[in-house]
Short mmCIF file of N, CA and C in Angstrom, two decimals:
data_model
loop_
_atom_site.label_atom_id
_atom_site.label_comp_id
_atom_site.label_asym_id
_atom_site.label_seq_id
_atom_site.Cartn_x
_atom_site.Cartn_y
_atom_site.Cartn_z
N MET Y 1 1.54 -0.88 0.19
CA MET Y 1 -0.34 -0.60 -0.56
C MET Y 1 0.80 1.41 -0.30
N ALA Y 2 2.36 1.35 0.12
CA ALA Y 2 2.73 2.09 -0.28
C ALA Y 2 2.68 3.11 -1.26
N GLY Y 3 1.93 2.47 -1.93
CA GLY Y 3 2.42 3.48 -3.34
C GLY Y 3 0.36 4.39 -3.19
N ILE Y 4 -0.08 3.50 -2.08
CA ILE Y 4 -2.09 4.42 -2.85
C ILE Y 4 -1.34 5.75 -1.76
N SER Y 5 -1.79 6.93 -1.86
CA SER Y 5 -1.70 7.82 -0.72
C SER Y 5 -3.03 8.10 -0.55
N ARG Y 6 -3.21 8.23 1.09
CA ARG Y 6 -4.63 9.10 1.56
C ARG Y 6 -5.60 10.13 0.41
N VAL Y 7 -4.42 11.04 -0.83
CA VAL Y 7 -5.55 12.02 -0.61
C VAL Y 7 -6.33 11.00 -3.13
N ASP Y 8 -5.30 9.89 -2.52
CA ASP Y 8 -5.62 8.74 -3.68
C ASP Y 8 -7.35 8.08 -3.67
N ILE Y 9 -6.99 7.80 -2.17
CA ILE Y 9 -8.02 6.50 -1.93
C ILE Y 9 -9.54 8.18 -1.57
N SER Y 10 -8.79 9.18 -0.91
CA SER Y 10 -10.15 10.11 -0.62
C SER Y 10 -10.66 10.30 -1.96
N SER Y 11 -10.11 11.21 -2.85
CA SER Y 11 -10.52 11.45 -4.62
C SER Y 11 -11.42 10.17 -5.03
N VAL Y 12 -10.86 9.14 -4.96
CA VAL Y 12 -11.95 7.56 -5.36
C VAL Y 12 -12.81 7.09 -4.34
N MET Y 13 -13.23 8.07 -3.62
CA MET Y 13 -14.22 7.93 -2.49
C MET Y 13 -14.91 8.61 -3.40
N PHE Y 14 -14.63 10.18 -3.27
CA PHE Y 14 -15.28 11.56 -3.31
C PHE Y 14 -16.36 11.21 -5.09
N LEU Y 15 -15.24 10.32 -6.27
CA LEU Y 15 -15.97 10.40 -7.36
C LEU Y 15 -17.08 9.30 -7.05
N ILE Y 16 -17.51 8.06 -6.49
CA ILE Y 16 -17.73 6.88 -6.21
C ILE Y 16 -19.42 7.47 -5.64
N PHE Y 17 -18.79 8.34 -4.69
CA PHE Y 17 -20.34 9.12 -4.28
C PHE Y 17 -20.72 9.85 -5.15
N LEU Y 18 -20.16 10.59 -5.17
CA LEU Y 18 -20.70 12.00 -6.84
C LEU Y 18 -21.67 10.73 -7.70
N SER Y 19 -20.94 10.08 -8.49
CA SER Y 19 -21.57 9.23 -9.75
C SER Y 19 -22.82 8.50 -9.04
N VAL Y 20 -23.12 7.75 -7.60
CA VAL Y 20 -24.11 6.83 -6.60
C VAL Y 20 -25.75 8.62 -6.57
N SER Y 21 -24.73 9.74 -6.06
CA SER Y 21 -25.14 10.77 -5.91
C SER Y 21 -26.43 11.13 -6.92
N PHE Y 22 -25.32 11.00 -8.41
CA PHE Y 22 -26.05 11.60 -9.60
C PHE Y 22 -27.02 10.36 -10.41
N SER Y 23 -26.69 9.38 -9.92
CA SER Y 23 -27.32 8.14 -10.61
C SER Y 23 -28.73 6.91 -10.21
N GLU Y 24 -29.00 7.90 -8.95
CA GLU Y 24 -29.90 7.25 -8.26
C GLU Y 24 -31.35 7.93 -8.70
N ALA Y 25 -32.40 7.49 -8.68
CA ALA Y 25 -33.70 7.42 -8.54
C ALA Y 25 -34.42 7.79 -7.85
N ARG Y 26 -34.54 8.99 -6.90
CA ARG Y 26 -35.48 9.26 -6.22
C ARG Y 26 -37.18 9.48 -6.09
N ASP Y 27 -37.64 9.21 -4.46
CA ASP Y 27 -38.76 9.40 -4.69
C ASP Y 27 -39.37 11.51 -3.85
N HIS Y 28 -39.60 11.74 -4.92
CA HIS Y 28 -40.44 13.70 -4.39
C HIS Y 28 -41.41 13.29 -3.19
N LEU Y 29 -41.79 13.83 -2.54
CA LEU Y 29 -42.52 13.80 -1.47
C LEU Y 29 -43.66 15.28 -2.19
N VAL Y 30 -44.70 14.82 -3.04
CA VAL Y 30 -44.96 15.89 -3.71
C VAL Y 30 -44.66 17.51 -2.20
N GLY Y 31 -44.73 18.54 -3.00
CA GLY Y 31 -44.64 19.38 -1.68
C GLY Y 31 -44.57 19.90 -0.69
N GLY Y 32 -43.01 18.65 -0.49
CA GLY Y 32 -42.05 17.73 0.31
C GLY Y 32 -42.16 18.06 1.59
N GLU Y 33 -43.87 18.06 2.03
CA GLU Y 33 -44.64 17.39 2.91
C GLU Y 33 -46.12 16.62 2.70
N SER Y 34 -46.52 15.86 3.68
CA SER Y 34 -47.79 15.23 3.20
C SER Y 34 -48.89 16.12 4.16
N ASN Y 35 -49.45 15.43 3.18
CA ASN Y 35 -51.16 16.23 2.82
C ASN Y 35 -50.66 18.21 2.29
N ALA Y 36 -49.68 17.70 1.15
CA ALA Y 36 -49.10 19.27 0.45
C ALA Y 36 -50.35 19.45 -0.28
N TRP Y 37 -51.04 18.14 -0.77
CA TRP Y 37 -51.96 18.06 -2.12
C TRP Y 37 -53.36 19.05 -1.83
N LYS Y 38 -53.30 20.11 -1.96
CA LYS Y 38 -54.34 20.63 -1.49
C LYS Y 38 -54.29 21.66 -1.51
N VAL Y 39 -55.59 23.01 -2.15
CA VAL Y 39 -55.55 24.56 -2.33
C VAL Y 39 -54.49 25.26 -1.47
N PRO Y 40 -54.37 25.33 -2.20
CA PRO Y 40 -52.94 26.69 -1.38
C PRO Y 40 -53.70 27.78 -0.78
N ALA Y 41 -52.75 28.46 0.05
CA ALA Y 41 -53.45 29.47 0.80
C ALA Y 41 -53.57 30.58 0.14
N SER Y 42 -52.28 31.18 -0.83
CA SER Y 42 -51.18 31.98 -1.21
C SER Y 42 -51.35 31.54 -2.52
N GLU Y 43 -50.80 32.39 -3.93
CA GLU Y 43 -49.83 32.42 -5.32
C GLU Y 43 -48.48 31.70 -4.20
N SER Y 44 -48.03 32.06 -3.00
CA SER Y 44 -46.66 32.22 -2.85
C SER Y 44 -46.60 30.42 -2.69
N ASP Y 45 -47.47 30.20 -1.96
CA ASP Y 45 -47.86 28.40 -1.40
C ASP Y 45 -48.08 27.43 -2.44
N SER Y 46 -47.86 28.06 -4.21
CA SER Y 46 -48.24 27.24 -4.79
C SER Y 46 -47.46 25.34 -5.08
N LEU Y 47 -47.91 24.43 -5.54
CA LEU Y 47 -46.98 23.24 -5.09
C LEU Y 47 -45.93 23.92 -6.91
N ASN Y 48 -46.47 24.98 -7.58
CA ASN Y 48 -45.04 25.07 -8.40
C ASN Y 48 -44.35 25.80 -8.10
N HIS Y 49 -44.71 26.73 -6.88
CA HIS Y 49 -42.97 27.05 -6.00
C HIS Y 49 -41.90 25.87 -5.64
N TRP Y 50 -42.64 24.83 -5.35
CA TRP Y 50 -41.71 23.87 -4.51
C TRP Y 50 -41.38 23.09 -5.72
N ALA Y 51 -41.88 22.70 -7.25
CA ALA Y 51 -41.56 22.06 -7.90
C ALA Y 51 -40.15 22.99 -9.13
N GLU Y 52 -40.25 24.43 -9.68
CA GLU Y 52 -39.06 24.91 -9.94
C GLU Y 52 -38.25 25.13 -8.61
N LYS Y 53 -37.91 24.22 -7.92
CA LYS Y 53 -36.57 24.17 -6.57
C LYS Y 53 -35.56 22.68 -6.65
N SER Y 54 -36.71 22.19 -7.71
CA SER Y 54 -36.28 20.48 -8.11
C SER Y 54 -35.59 20.25 -8.72
N ARG Y 55 -35.28 19.37 -8.74
CA ARG Y 55 -34.44 18.66 -10.30
C ARG Y 55 -35.54 17.05 -10.28
N PHE Y 56 -36.18 16.81 -11.37
CA PHE Y 56 -36.62 16.00 -11.55
C PHE Y 56 -35.84 14.65 -13.04
N VAL Y 57 -35.49 14.16 -12.41
CA VAL Y 57 -35.63 12.99 -13.61
C VAL Y 57 -36.16 11.57 -14.38
N ILE Y 58 -35.79 10.64 -15.46
CA ILE Y 58 -36.47 9.99 -15.49
C ILE Y 58 -36.01 8.93 -14.27
N GLY Y 59 -36.69 7.93 -14.18
CA GLY Y 59 -36.89 7.34 -13.67
C GLY Y 59 -36.79 7.73 -11.97
N ASP Y 60 -37.33 8.79 -11.36
CA ASP Y 60 -37.54 9.48 -10.45
C ASP Y 60 -39.42 9.64 -10.42
N SER Y 61 -39.57 9.21 -8.62
CA SER Y 61 -40.70 9.35 -8.35
C SER Y 61 -41.72 10.12 -7.68
N LEU Y 62 -42.89 11.20 -7.54
CA LEU Y 62 -43.87 11.55 -7.33
C LEU Y 62 -44.70 11.16 -6.51
N VAL Y 63 -44.62 11.45 -4.92
CA VAL Y 63 -44.97 10.85 -4.53
C VAL Y 63 -46.27 11.82 -3.54
N TRP Y 64 -47.91 11.70 -3.81
CA TRP Y 64 -49.32 12.17 -3.09
C TRP Y 64 -49.31 11.95 -1.77
N GLU Y 65 -48.76 12.33 -0.52
CA GLU Y 65 -50.09 12.27 0.16
C GLU Y 65 -51.35 13.23 0.27
N TYR Y 66 -52.31 12.43 0.62
CA TYR Y 66 -54.04 13.27 0.50
C TYR Y 66 -54.71 12.72 1.63
N ASP Y 67 -56.23 13.48 1.28
CA ASP Y 67 -57.03 12.51 2.46
C ASP Y 67 -57.57 12.25 0.78
N GLY Y 68 -57.53 10.92 0.64
CA GLY Y 68 -58.52 10.92 -0.73
C GLY Y 68 -60.03 10.32 -0.45
N SER Y 69 -60.80 10.52 0.45
CA SER Y 69 -61.77 10.66 0.33
C SER Y 69 -62.75 11.61 0.39
N LYS Y 70 -61.57 13.12 0.31
CA LYS Y 70 -62.23 14.10 -0.34
C LYS Y 70 -61.03 14.37 -1.44
N ASP Y 71 -60.49 13.78 -2.08
CA ASP Y 71 -59.56 15.25 -3.35
C ASP Y 71 -58.16 13.75 -4.58
N SER Y 72 -58.44 13.92 -5.26
CA SER Y 72 -57.59 13.23 -6.14
C SER Y 72 -56.37 13.74 -7.29
N VAL Y 73 -56.05 12.58 -7.62
CA VAL Y 73 -55.35 13.09 -8.51
C VAL Y 73 -54.90 12.85 -10.25
N LEU Y 74 -54.93 14.25 -10.81
CA LEU Y 74 -55.35 13.65 -12.66
C LEU Y 74 -54.24 14.53 -12.67
N GLN Y 75 -53.56 13.20 -13.66
CA GLN Y 75 -52.90 13.77 -14.84
C GLN Y 75 -53.11 14.03 -16.10
N VAL Y 76 -53.17 15.42 -16.56
CA VAL Y 76 -54.07 16.20 -17.29
C VAL Y 76 -53.12 16.55 -18.42
N THR Y 77 -53.18 16.63 -19.48
CA THR Y 77 -52.43 17.59 -21.22
C THR Y 77 -52.65 19.25 -20.96
N LYS Y 78 -51.50 20.25 -21.26
CA LYS Y 78 -51.28 20.98 -21.31
C LYS Y 78 -52.89 21.65 -21.15
N ARG Y 79 -53.35 21.58 -22.07
CA ARG Y 79 -55.11 22.10 -22.61
C ARG Y 79 -55.46 22.66 -20.98
N ASP Y 80 -55.63 20.97 -20.86
CA ASP Y 80 -56.36 21.29 -19.74
C ASP Y 80 -56.74 21.10 -18.21
N TYR Y 81 -54.72 20.95 -18.20
CA TYR Y 81 -54.25 22.19 -16.79
C TYR Y 81 -54.48 23.27 -16.55
N VAL Y 82 -53.99 23.85 -18.44
CA VAL Y 82 -54.45 25.73 -18.38
C VAL Y 82 -55.84 26.02 -17.96
N THR Y 83 -57.38 24.77 -18.45
CA THR Y 83 -58.46 25.78 -17.96
C THR Y 83 -59.25 24.57 -16.85
N CYS Y 84 -58.88 23.84 -16.00
CA CYS Y 84 -58.64 22.81 -15.70
C CYS Y 84 -60.07 22.51 -16.09
N ASN Y 85 -59.72 21.89 -16.17
CA ASN Y 85 -60.91 20.52 -17.16
C ASN Y 85 -60.99 19.35 -16.85
N THR Y 86 -61.02 18.63 -15.94
CA THR Y 86 -61.80 17.64 -15.30
C THR Y 86 -61.96 16.07 -16.21
N SER Y 87 -62.75 16.23 -17.17
CA SER Y 87 -63.65 15.72 -17.99
C SER Y 87 -62.60 14.15 -18.39
N SER Y 88 -61.38 14.58 -18.70
CA SER Y 88 -60.87 13.40 -19.80
C SER Y 88 -59.71 13.47 -19.45
N PRO Y 89 -58.85 12.98 -18.11
CA PRO Y 89 -57.51 12.52 -17.04
C PRO Y 89 -56.63 11.49 -18.68
N ILE Y 90 -55.11 12.05 -18.44
CA ILE Y 90 -54.46 10.67 -18.41
C ILE Y 90 -54.73 9.64 -17.62
N ALA Y 91 -55.09 10.06 -16.82
CA ALA Y 91 -54.42 9.11 -16.40
C ALA Y 91 -55.52 9.80 -14.56
N THR Y 92 -56.40 8.79 -13.60
CA THR Y 92 -56.53 9.38 -12.12
C THR Y 92 -55.99 8.49 -11.17
N TYR Y 93 -55.85 9.19 -9.83
CA TYR Y 93 -55.09 8.53 -9.16
C TYR Y 93 -55.75 9.25 -7.65
N THR Y 94 -56.48 7.93 -7.42
CA THR Y 94 -57.20 8.24 -5.71
C THR Y 94 -56.65 7.19 -4.55
N GLY Y 95 -56.89 7.40 -2.81
CA GLY Y 95 -56.72 6.55 -2.35
C GLY Y 95 -56.10 7.34 -1.40
N GLY Y 96 -55.06 8.24 -1.84
CA GLY Y 96 -54.29 9.13 -0.87
C GLY Y 96 -53.18 8.79 -0.57
N ASN Y 97 -52.51 7.73 -0.94
CA ASN Y 97 -51.17 7.76 -1.28
C ASN Y 97 -51.39 6.95 -2.55
N THR Y 98 -50.81 8.13 -3.34
CA THR Y 98 -50.05 7.54 -4.86
C THR Y 98 -48.52 8.12 -5.19
N LYS Y 99 -48.26 6.99 -5.76
CA LYS Y 99 -46.95 7.16 -6.30
C LYS Y 99 -46.35 6.61 -7.66
N LEU Y 100 -46.54 7.93 -8.52
CA LEU Y 100 -46.47 8.10 -10.00
C LEU Y 100 -44.90 7.26 -10.83
N LYS Y 101 -44.47 7.10 -11.48
CA LYS Y 101 -42.23 7.00 -11.55
C LYS Y 101 -42.75 7.15 -12.92
N LEU Y 102 -41.49 8.81 -12.93
CA LEU Y 102 -41.68 9.70 -14.16
C LEU Y 102 -41.31 9.12 -15.34
N GLU Y 103 -40.61 8.69 -16.52
CA GLU Y 103 -40.52 7.46 -16.98
C GLU Y 103 -40.40 8.65 -18.35
N ARG Y 104 -40.11 9.35 -18.46
CA ARG Y 104 -40.05 10.14 -19.77
C ARG Y 104 -39.88 11.20 -19.59
N SER Y 105 -39.17 12.28 -20.23
CA SER Y 105 -38.41 13.44 -19.84
C SER Y 105 -39.82 14.51 -20.82
N GLY Y 106 -39.33 15.52 -20.40
CA GLY Y 106 -40.28 16.76 -20.45
C GLY Y 106 -41.52 17.38 -19.51
N PRO Y 107 -42.16 17.93 -19.64
CA PRO Y 107 -43.33 18.38 -18.84
C PRO Y 107 -44.31 16.84 -18.48
N TYR Y 108 -44.65 17.28 -16.78
CA TYR Y 108 -45.87 16.31 -16.43
C TYR Y 108 -46.94 17.54 -16.59
N TYR Y 109 -48.23 17.33 -16.67
CA TYR Y 109 -49.39 18.26 -15.31
C TYR Y 109 -50.24 17.34 -14.70
N PHE Y 110 -50.60 17.99 -13.91
CA PHE Y 110 -51.46 17.16 -12.37
C PHE Y 110 -51.97 18.52 -11.77
N ILE Y 111 -53.96 18.44 -12.37
CA ILE Y 111 -54.97 18.75 -11.37
C ILE Y 111 -54.80 18.05 -9.88
N SER Y 112 -56.14 19.26 -9.56
CA SER Y 112 -56.88 17.65 -8.41
C SER Y 112 -57.99 17.72 -9.05
N GLY Y 113 -58.58 16.06 -8.67
CA GLY Y 113 -60.12 16.18 -8.77
C GLY Y 113 -60.92 16.14 -8.31
N ALA Y 114 -60.83 17.35 -7.10
CA ALA Y 114 -61.73 17.30 -6.46
C ALA Y 114 -62.92 19.01 -7.12
N ASP Y 115 -64.05 19.03 -6.91
CA ASP Y 115 -64.33 20.36 -7.76
C ASP Y 115 -64.40 21.84 -7.30
N GLY Y 116 -63.54 22.05 -7.84
CA GLY Y 116 -63.10 24.11 -8.27
C GLY Y 116 -61.96 23.73 -7.16
N HIS Y 117 -61.30 22.92 -7.36
CA HIS Y 117 -60.08 23.02 -6.49
C HIS Y 117 -58.97 23.26 -7.27
N CYS Y 118 -58.73 22.68 -8.53
CA CYS Y 118 -57.53 23.57 -9.83
C CYS Y 118 -58.00 25.18 -9.38
N GLN Y 119 -59.47 25.36 -10.20
CA GLN Y 119 -59.70 27.07 -10.29
C GLN Y 119 -58.96 28.20 -8.37
N LYS Y 120 -58.41 27.44 -7.77
CA LYS Y 120 -58.03 27.80 -6.52
C LYS Y 120 -56.61 27.79 -6.64
N GLY Y 121 -56.41 26.63 -7.83
CA GLY Y 121 -55.10 26.90 -7.37
C GLY Y 121 -54.13 25.62 -7.31
N GLN Y 122 -54.70 24.24 -6.69
CA GLN Y 122 -54.51 22.77 -6.60
C GLN Y 122 -53.91 22.35 -7.99
N LYS Y 123 -52.86 22.55 -8.45
CA LYS Y 123 -52.91 22.34 -9.68
C LYS Y 123 -50.52 22.02 -10.20
N LEU Y 124 -50.13 21.01 -10.52
CA LEU Y 124 -48.11 20.76 -10.20
C LEU Y 124 -48.26 21.08 -11.35
N ILE Y 125 -47.18 21.39 -12.01
CA ILE Y 125 -46.36 21.41 -13.51
C ILE Y 125 -44.66 20.00 -13.12
N VAL Y 126 -44.48 19.62 -12.97
CA VAL Y 126 -43.39 18.49 -12.66
C VAL Y 126 -42.35 18.33 -14.38
N VAL Y 127 -41.19 19.15 -14.45
CA VAL Y 127 -40.58 19.26 -15.75
C VAL Y 127 -39.59 18.08 -15.34
N VAL Y 128 -39.60 17.17 -16.82
CA VAL Y 128 -37.91 15.91 -15.97
C VAL Y 128 -37.17 16.26 -16.92
N ILE Y 129 -35.72 16.32 -16.65
CA ILE Y 129 -35.33 16.30 -17.67
C ILE Y 129 -34.53 15.29 -18.49
N SER Y 130 -34.21 15.54 -19.39
CA SER Y 130 -33.53 13.79 -20.17
C SER Y 130 -32.27 13.83 -19.84
N GLU Y 131 -32.53 12.44 -19.45
CA GLU Y 131 -30.78 11.48 -19.56
C GLU Y 131 -29.34 12.07 -19.51
N LYS Y 132 -29.40 12.75 -21.10
CA LYS Y 132 -28.60 13.26 -21.59
C LYS Y 132 -28.30 14.21 -20.58
N HIS Y 133 -29.01 15.27 -19.92
CA HIS Y 133 -28.83 16.62 -19.18
C HIS Y 133 -29.30 15.41 -17.45
N ARG Y 134 -29.39 15.05 -18.05
CA ARG Y 134 -28.85 14.17 -15.51
C ARG Y 134 -28.18 14.90 -14.69
N ASN Y 135 -26.74 14.87 -14.93
CA ASN Y 135 -26.01 15.71 -14.21
C ASN Y 135 -26.54 17.03 -13.73
N LEU Y 136 -27.08 17.26 -14.00
CA LEU Y 136 -27.65 18.81 -14.02
C LEU Y 136 -28.89 18.79 -12.82
N ARG Y 137 -28.70 17.78 -12.55
CA ARG Y 137 -29.69 18.05 -10.44
C ARG Y 137 -29.03 19.37 -10.30
N ILE Y 138 -27.66 19.73 -10.04
CA ILE Y 138 -27.28 20.92 -9.52
C ILE Y 138 -27.36 22.38 -9.60
N PHE Y 139 -27.96 22.55 -11.04
CA PHE Y 139 -28.44 23.67 -11.39
C PHE Y 139 -29.82 24.04 -11.05
N PRO Y 140 -30.62 25.46 -10.97
CA PRO Y 140 -32.04 25.76 -10.38
C PRO Y 140 -32.80 24.98 -11.84
N ALA Y 141 -34.03 24.67 -10.83
CA ALA Y 141 -34.75 23.71 -11.97
C ALA Y 141 -35.16 25.24 -13.04
N PRO Y 142 -35.92 24.83 -14.45
CA PRO Y 142 -36.23 25.49 -14.75
C PRO Y 142 -38.67 26.23 -14.29
N SER Y 143 -38.97 27.34 -14.08
CA SER Y 143 -39.76 27.53 -14.21
C SER Y 143 -41.42 26.49 -15.05
N PRO Y 144 -41.65 26.28 -14.19
CA PRO Y 144 -42.88 25.13 -15.40
C PRO Y 144 -43.79 26.27 -16.04
N ALA Y 145 -44.02 27.69 -15.62
CA ALA Y 145 -44.31 28.49 -16.71
C ALA Y 145 -43.88 28.72 -17.60
N GLU Y 146 -42.87 28.59 -17.93
CA GLU Y 146 -41.55 28.53 -18.97
C GLU Y 146 -41.65 27.32 -19.84
N SER Y 147 -42.19 26.03 -19.49
CA SER Y 147 -41.86 24.91 -19.87
C SER Y 147 -42.92 24.39 -20.97
N GLU Y 148 -42.53 24.68 -22.42
CA GLU Y 148 -43.25 24.47 -23.42
C GLU Y 148 -43.46 23.04 -24.42
N GLY Y 149 -42.40 22.60 -23.81
CA GLY Y 149 -41.75 21.50 -23.53
C GLY Y 149 -40.88 20.52 -23.28
N PRO Y 150 -40.20 19.47 -23.50
CA PRO Y 150 -39.13 19.59 -23.09
C PRO Y 150 -37.75 20.37 -22.92
N THR Y 151 -37.63 20.39 -22.20
CA THR Y 151 -35.95 21.90 -21.40
C THR Y 151 -35.14 21.44 -20.17
N ILE Y 152 -34.15 21.68 -20.60
CA ILE Y 152 -33.19 21.65 -19.85
C ILE Y 152 -32.87 23.04 -18.93
N ALA Y 153 -31.84 23.54 -17.84
CA ALA Y 153 -31.27 24.65 -17.75
C ALA Y 153 -30.62 25.55 -18.69
N PRO Y 154 -30.08 26.20 -19.18
CA PRO Y 154 -29.85 27.05 -20.02
C PRO Y 154 -28.18 27.20 -19.75
N ALA Y 155 -27.52 26.46 -20.64
CA ALA Y 155 -26.30 26.64 -20.54
C ALA Y 155 -25.75 28.28 -19.76
N PRO Y 156 -24.24 28.19 -18.72
CA PRO Y 156 -24.31 29.43 -18.50
C PRO Y 156 -23.13 30.37 -20.02
N SER Y 157 -23.83 31.78 -19.95
CA SER Y 157 -22.85 32.03 -20.96
C SER Y 157 -22.01 32.57 -20.72
N SER Y 158 -21.13 32.13 -19.87
CA SER Y 158 -19.87 32.47 -19.67
C SER Y 158 -18.83 31.71 -19.38
N GLY Y 159 -17.43 31.11 -18.39
CA GLY Y 159 -16.86 29.79 -17.64
C GLY Y 159 -17.13 30.11 -16.50
N ALA Y 160 -18.01 31.29 -16.04
CA ALA Y 160 -18.80 31.16 -14.29
C ALA Y 160 -19.00 30.10 -14.55
N GLY Y 161 -20.32 29.53 -15.03
CA GLY Y 161 -20.93 28.00 -13.90
C GLY Y 161 -20.32 26.82 -14.42
N SER Y 162 -19.14 26.98 -14.92
CA SER Y 162 -18.02 25.99 -15.45
C SER Y 162 -16.86 25.96 -13.71
N LEU Y 163 -16.64 27.19 -14.05
CA LEU Y 163 -15.81 27.42 -12.64
C LEU Y 163 -16.11 27.69 -11.86
N SER Y 164 -17.69 27.98 -10.89
CA SER Y 164 -18.25 27.78 -9.57
C SER Y 164 -18.37 26.44 -9.39
N GLY Y 165 -19.15 25.64 -10.73
CA GLY Y 165 -19.05 23.90 -10.08
C GLY Y 165 -16.97 23.45 -10.38
N GLY Y 166 -16.12 24.02 -10.36
CA GLY Y 166 -14.70 23.24 -10.38
C GLY Y 166 -14.21 24.24 -8.47
N VAL Y 167 -14.01 24.82 -8.67
CA VAL Y 167 -14.58 25.39 -7.25
C VAL Y 167 -15.03 24.32 -6.46
N LEU Y 168 -16.76 24.17 -6.53
CA LEU Y 168 -16.88 23.53 -4.91
C LEU Y 168 -16.36 21.65 -5.35
N MET Y 169 -16.02 21.29 -6.54
CA MET Y 169 -14.84 20.76 -6.42
C MET Y 169 -13.90 20.26 -6.16
N VAL Y 170 -13.41 21.42 -5.83
CA VAL Y 170 -11.81 21.52 -5.36
C VAL Y 170 -11.87 21.87 -3.94
N ALA Y 171 -13.40 22.16 -3.38
CA ALA Y 171 -13.27 22.51 -1.99
C ALA Y 171 -13.78 21.33 -1.29
N LEU Y 172 -14.90 20.07 -2.09
CA LEU Y 172 -15.40 19.14 -1.41
C LEU Y 172 -13.82 17.90 -0.80
N GLY Y 173 -13.00 17.95 -2.49
CA GLY Y 173 -11.93 17.53 -2.08
C GLY Y 173 -10.92 17.99 -0.82
N ALA Y 174 -10.64 19.21 -0.33
CA ALA Y 174 -9.97 19.23 0.34
C ALA Y 174 -10.39 18.96 1.35
N LEU Y 175 -11.93 19.53 1.32
CA LEU Y 175 -13.03 18.95 3.02
C LEU Y 175 -12.26 17.07 3.33
N LEU Y 176 -12.26 16.06 2.32
CA LEU Y 176 -12.04 14.95 1.86
C LEU Y 176 -10.77 14.38 2.92
N VAL Y 177 -10.01 15.48 2.02
CA VAL Y 177 -8.02 15.12 1.93
C VAL Y 177 -8.24 14.97 3.81
N ALA Y 178 -8.58 16.31 4.49
CA ALA Y 178 -8.90 16.98 5.48
C ALA Y 178 -9.14 16.23 6.90
N VAL Y 179 -10.44 15.51 6.12
CA VAL Y 179 -10.92 14.63 7.28
C VAL Y 179 -9.60 12.74 7.32
#
């Protein structure tokens, strides 16, 4: 073991950690908490604000926890999302504990199945990034309102984006070496 230094071992462990953290599918509790699937108290409480701060990739799952006797989750088209049309959903989920695996990139649209709830803001757009852009989890998510189709966060216009990522990598590497 004379040829392997502590820095080499730390670097390898760090790279393994990064590859695992970028490749594993995750469950996302909608709204970040139980019973978040409800009419929002204000525009700032919108579930879309939660979704804008998250990164969703193919293989991830959305998990809803709600009162299944009073509500449901409808997956709908963009048009039905905008108009709050509940008459012809792509899929209907009931029961209070719904888990949906995200199997394609692009936008997914969800509205409440309870009368009048969608019109009061109980709806959600989730944008799933493509496999090609999977490692972009570290960048902010695009706004669902801006999503017309499969999109990703825009590339930095200068080298600043890659520089900050490099600085982060160096800092994390230095932390591992210090341990």
